């Protein structure tokens, strides 16, 4: 086979290492067990491996500077000198200590899986938030109005040279200046970070000159905000920036990369800037190809993102070739690159490591390493004709066909139940007012009832027992006995301190999604398919490959056991369909909404069984409901419609007397309050302590009728709140809501806390409730 190929680009490769080498090196370094030199050596090895792998796989535009010790947005902030004064940086090289202080704070703190920042003592870390609609989190840069920028690090140049010394010519990747400023936070919030663009550009110009001098001919500049709703001013910023770059480093070709969605109404702005190449995401937005061909200049290289950088399915290479071949023939092969839709950061590294997956399923999957092969095949197929890559295409076609017709994917029973969903199934029998009266009678709770969100501390004993059981060192029976003991102790203690509504504590759960996925049909789990969530935290998302159903009850036994120990009501505790969906790799052969509805039916079955077993209250957590909002505002309503419908489908099968709770982690509610109300949960608990109850304004303004538990203590901090603090917060809540609506609970689950912190905090919380009742 000849080597003739189109240019082939991955846009970025996972940094964490096939065996999570980076995590272990980082955590070793932080705990003082690994020397700085050894950490840096591990990092260097990972880069060398990734470059060699990509070269050997046939990638021709090999990325460099896609590597980061913690986060590429943080790297960019450090590179341009956007280091808030609190970190004590005095100019010059930025030390690892400063870098990690920005990432993690100067004194560590625990963390819950709610996807946002957690401040400890000492200098707090920068805030952390989700990278667009992925489950990766970046550190939010902070800039001041008089911010000075300077090129403080040569990392992109250093890594380019490091690869060059290995004989590998790379295309450095940098985060573009417009996206960088758009993601940054103004401190204080009296100006727009984008106003600083003119001051920032010289730093990028200097970087580009140095890259050019080092021998780079191309640089990939990522501007993913081109997939967001932008203002005219923001669009204009692209013109300013890229015209300046064209002047400053004329010999350096820029591949301007958009991804995560259609450029849409930003396309003209993207096409108008003087760059040599434009990358577009044709997985998320396949229809934009025609529009892009129209606006691209004749001399511009178009990078076609056709291999999914966000999901794990093997591509239908024949179909892609068929679509692209005429386009490439018409415009000329040297005017195109074939690429992943976005950086491969968001997919696991290598399918070959998985030995426990179903053999059929395994042939349907493609992780980052396999995607490199797919890309190379496409590059050759487009340059030489499909016959040249016949074998690879044929293999892929067979796998795609086998998946499409597999009985493992389609379950006629599920399809039948989905077809039978009617309006009655998504509505409670009576409106809330009526249910409220019945529930008050059935439950007989005091004013301001107290409860918790579900989990109690996952102590090291709990985690040890779980891993011993997983390894076979602890028998099923002994593990079960251990969990019962933990549960019983938690129930006894909750009774003792006088909580009104108890929880079983979730000791048996490894993770709020995985625990359910492992018991649902249509889900698969991997052994090594880690994906970076943030820093050294990686997750192994479940893979939803087929129609979802629930063969057996999942939580009923634990609820029954807990309820058998007490007269007080114990809440059933479930994860909701939207959250399970948003934290998994999902099917690409049916819409997300269809999978969500299937999960909802499965959860509905569980709700029915809990109710039949006697549960009077059932909480269905939707921590990730807001996270799932689409990037473009005009797509929100559609998402909210099906997400809310799924929640209602899983929660509406119960009697009026049965109280449905839901919980959401830190969220803005203003712009989605009508959807929250449409969920029609009898009680919603939310995270509010850090917002001083201001999040309740949305509920007040909407005249939200159902009951609410606004969190009264910040579970992200080890600090124990005193009674007064909580009564203060509660009086703020009472200014906004009627007493009869209010519940009293912490912000979120307590699994990341220690018992020494939880005990006094909850005792104080119960005392705060008593004071309030007394005064009311
Ligand atoms: N019930 C879960 C818990 O308490 C909810 C966690 C969450 O929403 N993140 O852990
Ligand atoms: Zn939460």
mmCIF file of C-alpha atoms in Angstrom, residues 511-668:
data_model
loop_
_atom_site.group_PDB
_atom_site.id
_atom_site.type_symbol
_atom_site.label_atom_id
_atom_site.label_comp_id
_atom_site.label_asym_id
_atom_site.label_seq_id
_atom_site.Cartn_x
_atom_site.Cartn_y
_atom_site.Cartn_z
ATOM 1 C CA UNK A 511 -20.941 5.779 42.557
ATOM 2 C CA UNK A 512 -24.392 7.206 42.069
ATOM 3 C CA UNK A 513 -24.476 6.291 38.366
ATOM 4 C CA UNK A 514 -22.306 3.198 38.214
ATOM 5 C CA UNK A 515 -24.290 1.494 40.979
ATOM 6 C CA UNK A 516 -27.431 1.635 38.871
ATOM 7 C CA UNK A 517 -25.758 1.056 35.519
ATOM 8 C CA UNK A 518 -24.279 -2.196 36.790
ATOM 9 C CA UNK A 519 -27.759 -3.491 37.498
ATOM 10 C CA UNK A 520 -29.444 -2.295 34.317
ATOM 11 C CA UNK A 521 -29.568 -4.199 31.030
ATOM 12 C CA UNK A 522 -28.078 -2.306 28.083
ATOM 13 C CA UNK A 523 -25.086 -1.001 30.088
ATOM 14 C CA UNK A 524 -21.474 -2.154 29.932
ATOM 15 C CA UNK A 525 -18.552 -1.337 32.202
ATOM 16 C CA UNK A 526 -14.868 -1.209 31.401
ATOM 17 C CA UNK A 527 -11.755 -1.987 33.396
ATOM 18 C CA UNK A 528 -9.355 0.660 32.147
ATOM 19 C CA UNK A 529 -11.393 3.122 30.124
ATOM 20 C CA UNK A 530 -10.543 6.159 32.224
ATOM 21 C CA UNK A 531 -11.305 9.669 31.054
ATOM 22 C CA UNK A 532 -9.993 12.803 32.744
ATOM 23 C CA UNK A 533 -12.647 14.624 34.749
ATOM 24 C CA UNK A 534 -10.275 17.212 36.205
ATOM 25 C CA UNK A 535 -6.667 17.234 37.341
ATOM 26 C CA UNK A 536 -5.784 13.798 38.634
ATOM 27 C CA UNK A 537 -9.449 12.736 38.886
ATOM 28 C CA UNK A 538 -10.529 10.351 36.183
ATOM 29 C CA UNK A 539 -13.859 8.601 35.657
ATOM 30 C CA UNK A 540 -14.886 5.438 33.868
ATOM 31 C CA UNK A 541 -18.259 6.315 32.385
ATOM 32 C CA UNK A 542 -20.627 3.417 31.730
ATOM 33 C CA UNK A 543 -21.285 2.560 28.101
ATOM 34 C CA UNK A 544 -24.936 2.399 27.148
ATOM 35 C CA UNK A 545 -25.022 0.095 24.151
ATOM 36 C CA UNK A 546 -28.535 -1.323 24.035
ATOM 37 C CA UNK A 547 -32.148 -0.853 25.007
ATOM 38 C CA UNK A 548 -32.255 -0.269 28.758
ATOM 39 C CA UNK A 549 -34.354 -2.240 31.193
ATOM 40 C CA UNK A 550 -34.249 -3.273 34.822
ATOM 41 C CA UNK A 551 -34.199 -7.051 35.220
ATOM 42 C CA UNK A 552 -34.408 -6.968 39.033
ATOM 43 C CA UNK A 553 -35.030 -4.518 41.863
ATOM 44 C CA UNK A 554 -31.863 -2.530 42.546
ATOM 45 C CA UNK A 555 -32.301 -0.796 45.883
ATOM 46 C CA UNK A 556 -35.348 -2.324 47.517
ATOM 47 C CA UNK A 557 -33.451 -4.708 49.778
ATOM 48 C CA UNK A 558 -31.332 -1.913 51.260
ATOM 49 C CA UNK A 559 -34.295 0.332 51.760
ATOM 50 C CA UNK A 560 -36.245 -2.496 53.415
ATOM 51 C CA UNK A 561 -33.399 -3.318 55.718
ATOM 52 C CA UNK A 562 -32.996 0.305 56.779
ATOM 53 C CA UNK A 563 -36.735 0.812 57.253
ATOM 54 C CA UNK A 564 -36.984 -2.358 59.335
ATOM 55 C CA UNK A 565 -34.779 -0.697 61.953
ATOM 56 C CA UNK A 566 -36.838 2.414 62.554
ATOM 57 C CA UNK A 567 -40.319 3.863 62.927
ATOM 58 C CA UNK A 568 -39.209 7.077 61.233
ATOM 59 C CA UNK A 569 -39.668 7.230 57.454
ATOM 60 C CA UNK A 570 -36.620 6.238 55.377
ATOM 61 C CA UNK A 571 -36.390 7.804 51.923
ATOM 62 C CA UNK A 572 -35.889 5.499 48.967
ATOM 63 C CA UNK A 573 -32.828 6.778 47.106
ATOM 64 C CA UNK A 574 -32.421 6.644 43.324
ATOM 65 C CA UNK A 575 -30.456 8.374 40.588
ATOM 66 C CA UNK A 576 -32.620 9.925 37.907
ATOM 67 C CA UNK A 577 -32.636 9.093 34.200
ATOM 68 C CA UNK A 578 -31.198 12.405 32.989
ATOM 69 C CA UNK A 579 -28.215 12.144 35.323
ATOM 70 C CA UNK A 580 -27.537 8.521 34.425
ATOM 71 C CA UNK A 581 -27.655 9.523 30.754
ATOM 72 C CA UNK A 582 -25.463 12.610 31.065
ATOM 73 C CA UNK A 583 -22.694 10.786 32.916
ATOM 74 C CA UNK A 584 -22.495 7.851 30.476
ATOM 75 C CA UNK A 585 -21.244 7.223 26.969
ATOM 76 C CA UNK A 586 -24.479 7.052 25.031
ATOM 77 C CA UNK A 587 -25.674 5.337 21.899
ATOM 78 C CA UNK A 588 -25.263 7.207 18.653
ATOM 79 C CA UNK A 589 -27.852 5.132 16.792
ATOM 80 C CA UNK A 590 -30.880 6.560 18.593
ATOM 81 C CA UNK A 591 -31.479 10.055 20.032
ATOM 82 C CA UNK A 592 -30.363 10.769 23.609
ATOM 83 C CA UNK A 593 -33.977 11.462 24.435
ATOM 84 C CA UNK A 594 -34.953 7.912 23.444
ATOM 85 C CA UNK A 595 -32.334 6.361 25.718
ATOM 86 C CA UNK A 596 -33.367 8.698 28.512
ATOM 87 C CA UNK A 597 -36.959 7.537 28.209
ATOM 88 C CA UNK A 598 -35.842 3.917 28.466
ATOM 89 C CA UNK A 599 -33.836 4.640 31.615
ATOM 90 C CA UNK A 600 -36.872 6.472 32.970
ATOM 91 C CA UNK A 601 -39.016 3.374 32.518
ATOM 92 C CA UNK A 602 -36.424 1.290 34.352
ATOM 93 C CA UNK A 603 -36.336 3.762 37.248
ATOM 94 C CA UNK A 604 -40.141 3.860 37.200
ATOM 95 C CA UNK A 605 -40.119 0.116 37.833
ATOM 96 C CA UNK A 606 -37.814 0.648 40.796
ATOM 97 C CA UNK A 607 -40.018 3.407 42.155
ATOM 98 C CA UNK A 608 -43.026 1.096 41.915
ATOM 99 C CA UNK A 609 -41.209 -1.669 43.779
ATOM 100 C CA UNK A 610 -40.059 0.692 46.518
ATOM 101 C CA UNK A 611 -43.589 1.942 46.943
ATOM 102 C CA UNK A 612 -44.952 -1.604 47.012
ATOM 103 C CA UNK A 613 -42.395 -2.451 49.693
ATOM 104 C CA UNK A 614 -43.771 0.400 51.790
ATOM 105 C CA UNK A 615 -41.614 3.424 51.000
ATOM 106 C CA UNK A 616 -43.575 6.605 51.638
ATOM 107 C CA UNK A 617 -40.882 8.898 50.246
ATOM 108 C CA UNK A 618 -38.645 8.304 47.267
ATOM 109 C CA UNK A 619 -35.853 10.670 46.215
ATOM 110 C CA UNK A 620 -34.759 10.677 42.589
ATOM 111 C CA UNK A 621 -31.519 12.663 42.199
ATOM 112 C CA UNK A 622 -31.028 14.738 39.067
ATOM 113 C CA UNK A 623 -27.619 16.236 39.826
ATOM 114 C CA UNK A 624 -26.765 16.571 36.134
ATOM 115 C CA UNK A 625 -29.992 17.974 34.761
ATOM 116 C CA UNK A 626 -28.675 21.470 34.251
ATOM 117 C CA UNK A 627 -25.293 20.210 33.061
ATOM 118 C CA UNK A 628 -27.011 18.596 30.102
ATOM 119 C CA UNK A 629 -28.234 21.897 28.672
ATOM 120 C CA UNK A 630 -27.180 22.271 25.031
ATOM 121 C CA UNK A 631 -24.564 24.863 24.101
ATOM 122 C CA UNK A 632 -26.965 26.916 22.033
ATOM 123 C CA UNK A 633 -29.862 28.610 23.718
ATOM 124 C CA UNK A 634 -32.347 27.830 20.982
ATOM 125 C CA UNK A 635 -31.843 24.096 21.704
ATOM 126 C CA UNK A 636 -32.616 24.410 25.416
ATOM 127 C CA UNK A 637 -36.364 24.035 25.319
ATOM 128 C CA UNK A 638 -36.252 20.816 23.370
ATOM 129 C CA UNK A 639 -33.777 19.322 25.843
ATOM 130 C CA UNK A 640 -35.708 20.519 28.868
ATOM 131 C CA UNK A 641 -38.923 19.129 27.419
ATOM 132 C CA UNK A 642 -37.630 15.594 27.092
ATOM 133 C CA UNK A 643 -35.526 15.727 30.259
ATOM 134 C CA UNK A 644 -38.506 16.835 32.319
ATOM 135 C CA UNK A 645 -40.742 14.318 30.604
ATOM 136 C CA UNK A 646 -38.293 11.555 31.529
ATOM 137 C CA UNK A 647 -38.283 12.655 35.142
ATOM 138 C CA UNK A 648 -42.051 12.694 35.204
ATOM 139 C CA UNK A 649 -42.189 9.309 33.554
ATOM 140 C CA UNK A 650 -40.047 7.744 36.253
ATOM 141 C CA UNK A 651 -41.770 9.520 39.137
ATOM 142 C CA UNK A 652 -45.462 9.671 38.268
ATOM 143 C CA UNK A 653 -46.514 6.073 38.757
ATOM 144 C CA UNK A 654 -47.017 6.445 42.506
ATOM 145 C CA UNK A 655 -50.035 7.136 44.693
ATOM 146 C CA UNK A 656 -50.785 10.723 45.701
ATOM 147 C CA UNK A 657 -49.703 9.912 49.258
ATOM 148 C CA UNK A 658 -46.233 8.874 48.159
ATOM 149 C CA UNK A 659 -43.870 11.805 48.353
ATOM 150 C CA UNK A 660 -41.396 12.229 45.485
ATOM 151 C CA UNK A 661 -38.202 14.110 46.287
ATOM 152 C CA UNK A 662 -35.495 15.224 43.912
ATOM 153 C CA UNK A 663 -32.083 16.758 44.486
ATOM 154 C CA UNK A 664 -29.964 19.030 42.330
ATOM 155 C CA UNK A 665 -26.419 20.163 42.951
ATOM 156 C CA UNK A 666 -25.274 23.737 42.537
ATOM 157 C CA UNK A 667 -27.249 25.286 39.713
ATOM 158 C CA UNK A 668 -28.571 28.543 38.519
#
